[in-house]
PDB file of C-alpha atoms in Angstrom:
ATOM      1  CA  UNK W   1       1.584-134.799 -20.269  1.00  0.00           C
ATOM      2  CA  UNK W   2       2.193-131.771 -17.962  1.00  0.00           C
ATOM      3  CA  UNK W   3      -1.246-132.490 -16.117  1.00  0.00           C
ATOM      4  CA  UNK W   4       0.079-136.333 -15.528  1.00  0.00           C
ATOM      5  CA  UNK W   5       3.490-135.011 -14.093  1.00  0.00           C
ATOM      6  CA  UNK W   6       1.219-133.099 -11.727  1.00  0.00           C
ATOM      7  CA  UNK W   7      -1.329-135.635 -10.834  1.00  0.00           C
ATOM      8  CA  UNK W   8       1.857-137.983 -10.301  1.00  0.00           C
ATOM      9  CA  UNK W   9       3.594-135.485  -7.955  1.00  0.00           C
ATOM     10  CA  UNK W  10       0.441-134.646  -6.045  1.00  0.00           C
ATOM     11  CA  UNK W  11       0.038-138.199  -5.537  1.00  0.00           C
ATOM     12  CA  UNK W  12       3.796-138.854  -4.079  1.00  0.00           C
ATOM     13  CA  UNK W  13       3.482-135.392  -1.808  1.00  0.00           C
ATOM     14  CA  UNK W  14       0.146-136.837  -0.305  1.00  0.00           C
ATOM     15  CA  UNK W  15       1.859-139.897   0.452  1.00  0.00           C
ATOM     16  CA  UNK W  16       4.486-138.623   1.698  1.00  0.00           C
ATOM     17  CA  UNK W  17       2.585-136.193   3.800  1.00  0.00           C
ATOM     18  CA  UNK W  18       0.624-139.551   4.943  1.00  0.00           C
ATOM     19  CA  UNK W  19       3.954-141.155   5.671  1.00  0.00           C
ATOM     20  CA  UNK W  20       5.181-138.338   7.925  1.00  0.00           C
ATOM     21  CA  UNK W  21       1.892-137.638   9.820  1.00  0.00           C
ATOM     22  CA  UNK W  22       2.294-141.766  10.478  1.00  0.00           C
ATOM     23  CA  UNK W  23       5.864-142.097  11.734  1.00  0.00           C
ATOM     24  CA  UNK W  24       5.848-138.771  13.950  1.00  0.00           C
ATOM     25  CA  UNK W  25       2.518-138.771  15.277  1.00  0.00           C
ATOM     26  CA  UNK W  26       1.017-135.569  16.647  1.00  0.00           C
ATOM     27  CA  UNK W  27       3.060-133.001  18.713  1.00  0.00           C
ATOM     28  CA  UNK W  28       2.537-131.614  21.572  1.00  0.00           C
ATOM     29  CA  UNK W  29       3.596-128.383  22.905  1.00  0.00           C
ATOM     30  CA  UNK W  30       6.516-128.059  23.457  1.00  0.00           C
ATOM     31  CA  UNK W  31       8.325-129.536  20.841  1.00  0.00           C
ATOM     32  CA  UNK W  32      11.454-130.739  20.979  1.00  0.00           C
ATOM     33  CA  UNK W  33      13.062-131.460  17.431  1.00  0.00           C
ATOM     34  CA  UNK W  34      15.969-134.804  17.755  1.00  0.00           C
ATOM     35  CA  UNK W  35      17.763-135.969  15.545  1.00  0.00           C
ATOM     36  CA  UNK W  36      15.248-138.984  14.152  1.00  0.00           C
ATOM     37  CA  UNK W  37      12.667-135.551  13.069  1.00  0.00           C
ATOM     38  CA  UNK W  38      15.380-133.955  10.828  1.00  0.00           C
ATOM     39  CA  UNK W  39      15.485-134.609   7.071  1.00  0.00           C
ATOM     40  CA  UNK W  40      18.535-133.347   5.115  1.00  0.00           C
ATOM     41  CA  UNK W  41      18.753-133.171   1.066  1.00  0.00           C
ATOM     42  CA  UNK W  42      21.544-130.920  -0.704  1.00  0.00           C
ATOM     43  CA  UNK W  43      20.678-128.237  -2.271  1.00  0.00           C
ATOM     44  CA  UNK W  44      21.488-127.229  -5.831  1.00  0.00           C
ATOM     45  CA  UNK W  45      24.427-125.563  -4.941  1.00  0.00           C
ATOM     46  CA  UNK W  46      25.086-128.775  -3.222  1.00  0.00           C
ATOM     47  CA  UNK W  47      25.666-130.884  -6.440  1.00  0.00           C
ATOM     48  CA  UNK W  48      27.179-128.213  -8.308  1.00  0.00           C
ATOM     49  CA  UNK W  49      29.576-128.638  -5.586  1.00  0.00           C
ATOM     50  CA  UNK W  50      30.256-132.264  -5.467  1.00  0.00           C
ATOM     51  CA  UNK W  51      30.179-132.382  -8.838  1.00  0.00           C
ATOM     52  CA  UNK W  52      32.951-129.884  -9.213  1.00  0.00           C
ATOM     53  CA  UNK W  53      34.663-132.290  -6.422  1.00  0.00           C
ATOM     54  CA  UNK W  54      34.668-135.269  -8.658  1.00  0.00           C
ATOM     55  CA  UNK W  55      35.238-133.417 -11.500  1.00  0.00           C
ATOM     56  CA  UNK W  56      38.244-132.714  -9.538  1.00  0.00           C
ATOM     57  CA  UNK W  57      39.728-135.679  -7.786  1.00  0.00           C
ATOM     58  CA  UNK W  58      39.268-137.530 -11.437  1.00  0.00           C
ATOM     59  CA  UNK W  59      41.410-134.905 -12.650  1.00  0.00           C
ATOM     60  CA  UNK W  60      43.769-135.737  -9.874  1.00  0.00           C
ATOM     61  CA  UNK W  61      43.898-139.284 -10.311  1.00  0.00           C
ATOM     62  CA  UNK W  62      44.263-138.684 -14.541  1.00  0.00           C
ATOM     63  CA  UNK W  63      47.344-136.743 -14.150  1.00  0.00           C
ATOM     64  CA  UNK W  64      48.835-137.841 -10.685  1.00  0.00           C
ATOM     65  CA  UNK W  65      48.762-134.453  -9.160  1.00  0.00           C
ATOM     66  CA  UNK W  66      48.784-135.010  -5.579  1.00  0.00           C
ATOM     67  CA  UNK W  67      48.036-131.554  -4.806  1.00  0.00           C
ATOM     68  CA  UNK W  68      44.772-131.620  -7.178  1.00  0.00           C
ATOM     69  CA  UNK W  69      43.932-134.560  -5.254  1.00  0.00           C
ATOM     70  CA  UNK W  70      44.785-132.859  -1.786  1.00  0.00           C
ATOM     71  CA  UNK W  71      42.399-130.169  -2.313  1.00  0.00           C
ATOM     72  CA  UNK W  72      40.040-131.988  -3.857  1.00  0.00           C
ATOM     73  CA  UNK W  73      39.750-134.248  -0.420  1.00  0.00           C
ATOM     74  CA  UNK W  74      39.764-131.153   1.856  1.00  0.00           C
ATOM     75  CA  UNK W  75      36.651-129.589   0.038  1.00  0.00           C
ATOM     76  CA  UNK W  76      35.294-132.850   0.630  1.00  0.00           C
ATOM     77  CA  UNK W  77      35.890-132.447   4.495  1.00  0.00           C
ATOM     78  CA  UNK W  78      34.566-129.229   3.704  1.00  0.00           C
ATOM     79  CA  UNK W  79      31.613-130.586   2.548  1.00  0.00           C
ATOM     80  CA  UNK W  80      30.959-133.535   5.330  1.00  0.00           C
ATOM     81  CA  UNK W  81      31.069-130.885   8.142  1.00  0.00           C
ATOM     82  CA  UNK W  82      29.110-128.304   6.567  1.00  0.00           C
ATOM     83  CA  UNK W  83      26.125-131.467   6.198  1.00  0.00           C
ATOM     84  CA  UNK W  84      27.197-132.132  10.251  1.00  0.00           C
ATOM     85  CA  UNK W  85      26.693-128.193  10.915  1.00  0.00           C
ATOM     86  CA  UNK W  86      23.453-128.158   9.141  1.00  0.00           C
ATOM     87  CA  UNK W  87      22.095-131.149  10.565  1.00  0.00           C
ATOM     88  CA  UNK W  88      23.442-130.095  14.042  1.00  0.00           C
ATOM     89  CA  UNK W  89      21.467-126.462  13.693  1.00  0.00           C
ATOM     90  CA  UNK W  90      18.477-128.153  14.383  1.00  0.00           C
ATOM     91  CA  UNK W  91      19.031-130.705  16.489  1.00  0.00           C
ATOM     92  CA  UNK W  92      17.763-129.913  20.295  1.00  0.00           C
ATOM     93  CA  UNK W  93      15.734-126.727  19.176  1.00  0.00           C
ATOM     94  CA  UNK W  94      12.315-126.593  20.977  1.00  0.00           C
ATOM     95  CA  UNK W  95       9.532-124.532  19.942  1.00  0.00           C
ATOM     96  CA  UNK W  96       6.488-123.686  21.348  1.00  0.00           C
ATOM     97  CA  UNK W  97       3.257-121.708  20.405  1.00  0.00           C
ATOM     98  CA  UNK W  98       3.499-117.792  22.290  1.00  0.00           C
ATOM     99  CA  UNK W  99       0.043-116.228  21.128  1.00  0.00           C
ATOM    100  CA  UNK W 100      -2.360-116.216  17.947  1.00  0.00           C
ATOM    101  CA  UNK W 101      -3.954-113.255  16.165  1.00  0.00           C
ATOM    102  CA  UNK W 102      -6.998-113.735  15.336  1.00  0.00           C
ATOM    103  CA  UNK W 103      -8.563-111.814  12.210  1.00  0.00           C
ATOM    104  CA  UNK W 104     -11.386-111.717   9.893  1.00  0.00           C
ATOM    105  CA  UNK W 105     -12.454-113.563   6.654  1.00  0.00           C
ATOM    106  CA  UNK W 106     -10.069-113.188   4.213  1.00  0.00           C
ATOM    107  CA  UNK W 107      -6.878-112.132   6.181  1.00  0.00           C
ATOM    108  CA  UNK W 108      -4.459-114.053   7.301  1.00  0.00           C
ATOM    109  CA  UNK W 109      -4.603-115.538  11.043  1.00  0.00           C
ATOM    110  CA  UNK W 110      -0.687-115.161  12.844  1.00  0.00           C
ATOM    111  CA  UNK W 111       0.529-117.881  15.076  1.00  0.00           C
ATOM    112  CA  UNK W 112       3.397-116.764  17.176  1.00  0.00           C
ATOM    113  CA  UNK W 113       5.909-119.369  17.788  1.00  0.00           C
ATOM    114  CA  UNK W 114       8.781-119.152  20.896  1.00  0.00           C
ATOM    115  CA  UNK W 115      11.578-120.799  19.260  1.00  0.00           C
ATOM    116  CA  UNK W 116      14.004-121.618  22.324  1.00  0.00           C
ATOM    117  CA  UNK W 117      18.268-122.626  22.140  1.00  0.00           C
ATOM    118  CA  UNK W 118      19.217-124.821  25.129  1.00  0.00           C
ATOM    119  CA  UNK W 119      22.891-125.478  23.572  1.00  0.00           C
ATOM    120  CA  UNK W 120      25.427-122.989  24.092  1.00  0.00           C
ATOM    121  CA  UNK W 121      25.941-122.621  20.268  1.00  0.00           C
ATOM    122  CA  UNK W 122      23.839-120.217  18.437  1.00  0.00           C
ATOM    123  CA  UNK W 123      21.080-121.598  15.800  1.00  0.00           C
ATOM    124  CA  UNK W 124      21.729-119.082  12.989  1.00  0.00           C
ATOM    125  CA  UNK W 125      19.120-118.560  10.009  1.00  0.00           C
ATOM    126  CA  UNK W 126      16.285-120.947  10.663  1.00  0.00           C
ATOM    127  CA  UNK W 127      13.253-120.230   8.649  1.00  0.00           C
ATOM    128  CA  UNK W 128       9.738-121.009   9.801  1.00  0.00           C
ATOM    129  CA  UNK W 129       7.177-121.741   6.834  1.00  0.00           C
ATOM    130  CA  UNK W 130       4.285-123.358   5.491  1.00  0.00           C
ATOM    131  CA  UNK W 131       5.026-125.344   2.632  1.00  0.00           C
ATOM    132  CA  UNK W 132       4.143-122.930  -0.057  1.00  0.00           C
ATOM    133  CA  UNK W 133       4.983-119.727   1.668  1.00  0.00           C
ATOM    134  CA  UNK W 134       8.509-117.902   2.399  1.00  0.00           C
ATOM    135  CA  UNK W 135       9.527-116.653   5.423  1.00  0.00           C
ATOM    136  CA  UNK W 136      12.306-114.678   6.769  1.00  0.00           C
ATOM    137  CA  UNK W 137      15.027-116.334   8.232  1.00  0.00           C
ATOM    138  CA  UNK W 138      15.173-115.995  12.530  1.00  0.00           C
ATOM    139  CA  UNK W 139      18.641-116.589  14.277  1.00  0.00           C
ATOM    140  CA  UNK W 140      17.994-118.317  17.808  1.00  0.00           C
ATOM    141  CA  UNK W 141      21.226-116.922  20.194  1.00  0.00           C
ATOM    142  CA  UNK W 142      22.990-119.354  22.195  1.00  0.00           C
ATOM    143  CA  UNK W 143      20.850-120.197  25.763  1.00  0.00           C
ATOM    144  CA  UNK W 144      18.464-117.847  24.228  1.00  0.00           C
ATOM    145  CA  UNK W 145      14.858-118.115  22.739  1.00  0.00           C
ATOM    146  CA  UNK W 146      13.647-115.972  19.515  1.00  0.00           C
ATOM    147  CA  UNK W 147      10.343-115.668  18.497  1.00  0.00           C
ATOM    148  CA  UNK W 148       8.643-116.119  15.135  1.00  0.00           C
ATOM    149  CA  UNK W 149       5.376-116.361  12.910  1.00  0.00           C
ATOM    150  CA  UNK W 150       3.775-118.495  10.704  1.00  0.00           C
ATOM    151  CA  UNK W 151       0.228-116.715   8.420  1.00  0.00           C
ATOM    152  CA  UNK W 152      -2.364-118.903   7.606  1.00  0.00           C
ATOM    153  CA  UNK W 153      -5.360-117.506   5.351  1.00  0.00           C
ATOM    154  CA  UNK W 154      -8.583-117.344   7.017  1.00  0.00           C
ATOM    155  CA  UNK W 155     -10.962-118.488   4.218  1.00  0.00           C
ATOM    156  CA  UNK W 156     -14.280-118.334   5.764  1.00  0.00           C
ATOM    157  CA  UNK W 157     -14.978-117.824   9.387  1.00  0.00           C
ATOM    158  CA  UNK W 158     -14.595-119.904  12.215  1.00  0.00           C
ATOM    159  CA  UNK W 159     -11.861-122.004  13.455  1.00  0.00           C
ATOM    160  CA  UNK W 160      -8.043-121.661  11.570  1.00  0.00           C
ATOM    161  CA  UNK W 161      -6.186-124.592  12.088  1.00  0.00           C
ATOM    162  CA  UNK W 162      -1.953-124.848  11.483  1.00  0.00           C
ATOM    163  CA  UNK W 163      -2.043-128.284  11.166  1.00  0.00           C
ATOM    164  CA  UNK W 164       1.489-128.359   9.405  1.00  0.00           C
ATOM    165  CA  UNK W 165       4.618-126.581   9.197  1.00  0.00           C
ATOM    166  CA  UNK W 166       7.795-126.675   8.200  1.00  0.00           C
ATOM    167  CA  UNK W 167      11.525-125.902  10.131  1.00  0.00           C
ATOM    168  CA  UNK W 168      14.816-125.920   7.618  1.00  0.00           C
ATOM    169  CA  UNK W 169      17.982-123.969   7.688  1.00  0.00           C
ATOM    170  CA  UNK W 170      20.789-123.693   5.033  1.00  0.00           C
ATOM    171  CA  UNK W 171      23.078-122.767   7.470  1.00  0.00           C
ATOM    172  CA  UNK W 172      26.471-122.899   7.667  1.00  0.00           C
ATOM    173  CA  UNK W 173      27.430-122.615   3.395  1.00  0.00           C
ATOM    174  CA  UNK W 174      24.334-123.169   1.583  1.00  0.00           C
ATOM    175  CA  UNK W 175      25.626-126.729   0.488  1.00  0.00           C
ATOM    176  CA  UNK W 176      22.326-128.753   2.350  1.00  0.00           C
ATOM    177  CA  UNK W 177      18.928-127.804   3.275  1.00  0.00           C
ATOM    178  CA  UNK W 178      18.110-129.562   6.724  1.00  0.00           C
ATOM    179  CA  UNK W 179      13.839-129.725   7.829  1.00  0.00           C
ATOM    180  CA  UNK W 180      11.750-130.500  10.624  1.00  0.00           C
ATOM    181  CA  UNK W 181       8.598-130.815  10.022  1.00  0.00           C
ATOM    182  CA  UNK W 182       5.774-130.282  12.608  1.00  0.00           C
ATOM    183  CA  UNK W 183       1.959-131.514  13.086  1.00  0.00           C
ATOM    184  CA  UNK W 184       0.938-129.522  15.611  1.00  0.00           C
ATOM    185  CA  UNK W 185      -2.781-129.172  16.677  1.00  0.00           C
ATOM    186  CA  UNK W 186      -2.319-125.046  17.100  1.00  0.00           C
ATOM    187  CA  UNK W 187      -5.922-123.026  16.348  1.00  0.00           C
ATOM    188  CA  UNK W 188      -7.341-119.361  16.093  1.00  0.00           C
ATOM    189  CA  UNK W 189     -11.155-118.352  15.463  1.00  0.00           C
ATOM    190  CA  UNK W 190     -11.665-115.996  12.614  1.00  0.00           C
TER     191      UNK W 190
END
C-alpha cells in the first residue's frame, strides 16, 4: 500500500513539475517574479487558524454574542491581509545569478543568486531552496538587493546544472506559505 501512495505521488509531482515547466517556460536572467508566477497554499498553522475562526463565529451565531462574532470577523481580516502580505512579499522581486563555485566530485557546487527589492517595502524572510533541501531564510531591504545560495551535489564530474528552484516566504504570521518557482538554465563544471 505504502509503495502505491508513493508511486501515486511521484506520479502527480512529475506532472505537476511538467505542468509548471509548460505554463512558465524557461527564464532568463534576470528574473522578475509577477504576480501570475506566485502560488500560495496555507500552511498548517493556517487551518488550525481558520478552523478556530469557524469554530468561533458558529459559536457566535449559536448564542447571539455579537462580540464573539465581532472578533471572530476581525481575525478573519486578520487573516485576508496576512494572505495579501504574503502574496505581496514576492511580488516584483528580481533575482539574478552573481557567481558559481565550482568543486569536485562529490561536493556540492554553490550558485550565488543577487536577489534585488525595487519597492520601497522591505521583503522580509524569503528562503531560497531546492525542493528537498532547507535553507536559511534572507531578508531583501527596501531599494536594496541581498544575496543568497542555492548547493547542488556534484555527482560525477562535468557540467552541474540548477535546472529548478524554489522561492517561498511565510512572512508576515506564518498563516500561508507563498512560492515562486524558477527554471533557470544556470551551470557550473565540476
Amino acid at each position: 500500500m505504502r509503495r502505491l501512495i508513493r508511486r501515486v505521488r511521484a506520479a502527480f509531482d512529475e506532472r505537476m513539475q511538467a505542468w509548471l515547466r509548460r505554463r512558465q517556460g524557461a527564464d532568463r536572467d534576470p528574473v522578475l517574479l509577477h504576480r501570475r508566477r506566485i502560488y500560495i497554499l496555507p500552511t498548517r498553522l493556517g487551518i488550525a487558524y481558520a478552523v478556530m475562526v469557524f469554530a468561533m463565529v458558529l459559536g457566535g451565531l449559536n448564542y447571539n454574542n455579537n462580540l464573539g462574532l465581532g472578533l471572530a470577523f476581525l481575525l478573519v481580516s486578520l487573516g485576508l491581509v496576512a494572505m495579501h502580505h504574503c502574496h505581496g512579499t514576492l511580488s516584483g522581486l528580481a533575482l539574478r545569478l552573481l557567481a558559481t563555485e565550482s568543486a569536485f566530485a562529490g561536493q556540492d557546487v554553490r550558485f550565488r543568486l543577487l536577489l534585488e527589492n525595487r519597492s520601497r517595502a522591505p521583503r522580509p524572510s524569503i528562503e531560497v531552496a531546492l525542493e528537498t533541501a532547507a535553507s536559511r531564510p534572507v531578508d531583501v531591504p527596501a531599494c536594496g538587493s541581498a544575496p543568497a545560495a542555492v548547493s547542488v551535489p556534484a555527482v560525477r564530474r562535468g557540467r552541474v546544472t540548477l535546472d529548478r528552484f524554489v522561492l517561498s516566504t511565510r512572512h508576515p504570521l506564518g498563516l500561508f506559505r507563498a512560492w515562486a518557482v524558477v527554471h533557470p538554465a544556470y551551470f557550473a563544471i565540476a
